[in-house]
Amino acid sequence: MRIAIASDHAAIALKAELREWLIEQGHEVADLGPETPDSVDYPDYGYRLASVVADGTAERGIALCGSGIGISISVNRHPELRCALVSEPLSAALAREHNDANCIALGARLTGSDMAKACVTAFLETEFAGGRHQRRVDKLSNPSC
């Protein structure tokens, strides 16, 4: 799977660990930055991630910041993105199954690397259920549906 990953400075270590782990799992990973721990603005990286997932360059996105909140808000500004802030695998799976989330957000200061990997695994392995959920997902990008 083609996966894009981006963070702010607070999550750079978790981003690097997840990037290497995903590559080991056989995924193609686009690291959208940042490259150094210098302070950056999370919206810049959230917008970049949203653009890459929306245009199809990446099939899924992983957004990281200290809490996961700020970057998830910035990703969700894009009408084609559905980014769920998760902290455990069940939420990650339900975000895919019910909401067709194409991005998840994790907080590096709140989620350890093993739990982050479990969330990413659930996110990547769960399929969208469609059916009654499709109508609701359609309304996320087009409220007049």
CSV table of C-alpha atoms in Angstrom, one decimal:
chain,number,residue,atom,x,y,z
A,1,MET,CA,0.0,0.0,0.0
A,2,ARG,CA,1.1,3.6,-0.7
A,3,ILE,CA,1.1,5.4,2.6
A,4,ALA,CA,2.0,9.1,3.3
A,5,ILE,CA,3.2,10.1,6.8
A,6,ALA,CA,3.7,13.5,8.2
A,7,SER,CA,4.3,15.0,11.6
A,8,ASP,CA,5.3,18.1,13.5
A,9,HIS,CA,8.5,18.4,15.5
A,10,ALA,CA,6.9,16.8,18.6
A,11,ALA,CA,6.3,13.5,16.7
A,12,ILE,CA,9.4,13.2,14.6
A,13,ALA,CA,10.8,10.2,16.5
A,14,LEU,CA,7.5,8.3,16.3
A,15,LYS,CA,7.2,9.2,12.6
A,16,ALA,CA,10.7,7.8,11.9
A,17,GLU,CA,9.9,4.6,13.8
A,18,LEU,CA,6.6,4.1,12.0
A,19,ARG,CA,8.1,4.9,8.6
A,20,GLU,CA,10.8,2.2,9.0
A,21,TRP,CA,8.4,-0.3,10.4
A,22,LEU,CA,5.9,0.2,7.5
A,23,ILE,CA,8.7,-0.2,5.0
A,24,GLU,CA,9.7,-3.5,6.7
A,25,GLN,CA,6.0,-4.5,6.4
A,26,GLY,CA,6.3,-4.0,2.6
A,27,HIS,CA,4.5,-0.7,2.2
A,28,GLU,CA,5.7,2.2,0.1
A,29,VAL,CA,6.0,5.2,2.4
A,30,ALA,CA,6.2,8.8,1.5
A,31,ASP,CA,7.7,10.8,4.4
A,32,LEU,CA,6.3,14.3,4.0
A,33,GLY,CA,8.5,15.8,6.8
A,34,PRO,CA,9.7,17.4,8.8
A,35,GLU,CA,13.3,16.0,8.7
A,36,THR,CA,14.7,17.8,11.8
A,37,PRO,CA,13.3,18.4,15.3
A,38,ASP,CA,13.3,22.2,14.8
A,39,SER,CA,9.9,23.7,15.6
A,40,VAL,CA,7.4,23.7,12.8
A,41,ASP,CA,3.7,24.5,12.3
A,42,TYR,CA,1.6,21.3,12.2
A,43,PRO,CA,-1.0,22.8,9.8
A,44,ASP,CA,1.6,23.0,7.1
A,45,TYR,CA,2.3,19.2,7.3
A,46,GLY,CA,-1.4,18.3,7.8
A,47,TYR,CA,-2.3,20.2,4.6
A,48,ARG,CA,0.6,18.6,2.7
A,49,LEU,CA,-0.6,15.1,3.9
A,50,ALA,CA,-4.2,15.8,2.9
A,51,SER,CA,-3.2,16.9,-0.5
A,52,VAL,CA,-1.2,13.8,-1.2
A,53,VAL,CA,-4.0,11.5,-0.1
A,54,ALA,CA,-6.7,13.5,-1.9
A,55,ASP,CA,-4.8,13.4,-5.2
A,56,GLY,CA,-4.3,9.6,-5.0
A,57,THR,CA,-0.5,9.8,-4.6
A,58,ALA,CA,-1.0,7.9,-1.4
A,59,GLU,CA,-3.8,5.5,-0.6
A,60,ARG,CA,-3.8,6.3,3.2
A,61,GLY,CA,-2.3,8.8,5.5
A,62,ILE,CA,-0.8,8.9,9.0
A,63,ALA,CA,-0.7,12.2,10.7
A,64,LEU,CA,1.3,12.8,13.9
A,65,CYS,CA,1.8,15.6,16.4
A,66,GLY,CA,2.2,15.9,20.1
A,67,SER,CA,-1.5,15.2,20.9
A,68,GLY,CA,-2.8,14.3,17.4
A,69,ILE,CA,-5.5,16.9,17.8
A,70,GLY,CA,-4.0,19.8,15.9
A,71,ILE,CA,-2.8,17.9,12.9
A,72,SER,CA,-6.1,16.0,12.6
A,73,ILE,CA,-8.0,19.2,12.5
A,74,SER,CA,-5.7,20.5,9.7
A,75,VAL,CA,-6.0,17.3,7.7
A,76,ASN,CA,-9.8,17.4,8.0
A,77,ARG,CA,-10.0,20.9,6.5
A,78,HIS,CA,-9.7,19.1,3.1
A,79,PRO,CA,-13.2,18.0,2.0
A,80,GLU,CA,-11.9,14.7,0.6
A,81,LEU,CA,-10.1,13.6,3.8
A,82,ARG,CA,-11.6,11.8,6.8
A,83,CYS,CA,-8.9,11.8,9.5
A,84,ALA,CA,-9.7,10.0,12.7
A,85,LEU,CA,-7.8,10.7,15.9
A,86,VAL,CA,-7.3,7.3,17.5
A,87,SER,CA,-5.5,6.0,20.6
A,88,GLU,CA,-6.3,2.3,20.4
A,89,PRO,CA,-6.9,-0.3,17.7
A,90,LEU,CA,-10.7,-0.6,18.0
A,91,SER,CA,-11.1,3.1,17.2
A,92,ALA,CA,-8.7,2.7,14.2
A,93,ALA,CA,-10.7,-0.2,12.9
A,94,LEU,CA,-14.1,1.4,13.4
A,95,ALA,CA,-12.8,4.6,11.7
A,96,ARG,CA,-12.2,2.5,8.6
A,97,GLU,CA,-15.2,0.2,8.8
A,98,HIS,CA,-17.9,2.8,9.5
A,99,ASN,CA,-16.3,6.1,8.4
A,100,ASP,CA,-14.1,5.1,5.5
A,101,ALA,CA,-11.3,7.1,7.2
A,102,ASN,CA,-8.4,7.6,4.7
A,103,CYS,CA,-6.1,9.0,7.4
A,104,ILE,CA,-5.5,8.5,11.1
A,105,ALA,CA,-3.9,10.8,13.6
A,106,LEU,CA,-1.9,9.8,16.6
A,107,GLY,CA,-0.5,11.8,19.5
A,108,ALA,CA,3.2,11.0,20.0
A,109,ARG,CA,3.1,12.3,23.6
A,110,LEU,CA,0.1,10.2,24.4
A,111,THR,CA,0.6,6.9,22.4
A,112,GLY,CA,3.6,4.6,22.8
A,113,SER,CA,5.1,3.1,19.7
A,114,ASP,CA,3.7,-0.4,20.3
A,115,MET,CA,0.2,1.0,20.6
A,116,ALA,CA,0.7,3.2,17.6
A,117,LYS,CA,1.8,0.2,15.5
A,118,ALA,CA,-1.3,-1.7,16.7
A,119,CYS,CA,-3.5,1.3,15.6
A,120,VAL,CA,-1.8,1.5,12.2
A,121,THR,CA,-2.2,-2.2,11.7
A,122,ALA,CA,-5.9,-2.1,12.4
A,123,PHE,CA,-6.3,1.0,10.2
A,124,LEU,CA,-4.6,-0.6,7.3
A,125,GLU,CA,-6.2,-4.1,7.6
A,126,THR,CA,-9.8,-3.0,8.0
A,127,GLU,CA,-12.0,-2.5,5.0
A,128,PHE,CA,-14.9,0.0,4.7
A,129,ALA,CA,-18.2,-1.8,5.3
A,130,GLY,CA,-20.1,0.3,2.9
A,131,GLY,CA,-23.9,-0.3,2.9
A,132,ARG,CA,-25.7,2.0,5.3
A,133,HIS,CA,-22.4,3.7,6.2
A,134,GLN,CA,-21.9,4.9,2.6
A,135,ARG,CA,-24.8,7.4,2.8
A,136,ARG,CA,-23.3,8.9,5.9
A,137,VAL,CA,-19.8,9.1,4.6
A,138,ASP,CA,-21.1,10.8,1.4
A,139,LYS,CA,-22.6,13.5,3.6
A,140,LEU,CA,-19.2,14.3,5.1
A,141,SER,CA,-18.0,15.8,1.8
A,142,ASN,CA,-21.4,16.9,0.5
A,143,PRO,CA,-23.9,17.9,3.2
A,144,SER,CA,-26.8,18.2,0.7
A,145,CYS,CA,-26.8,14.4,0.1
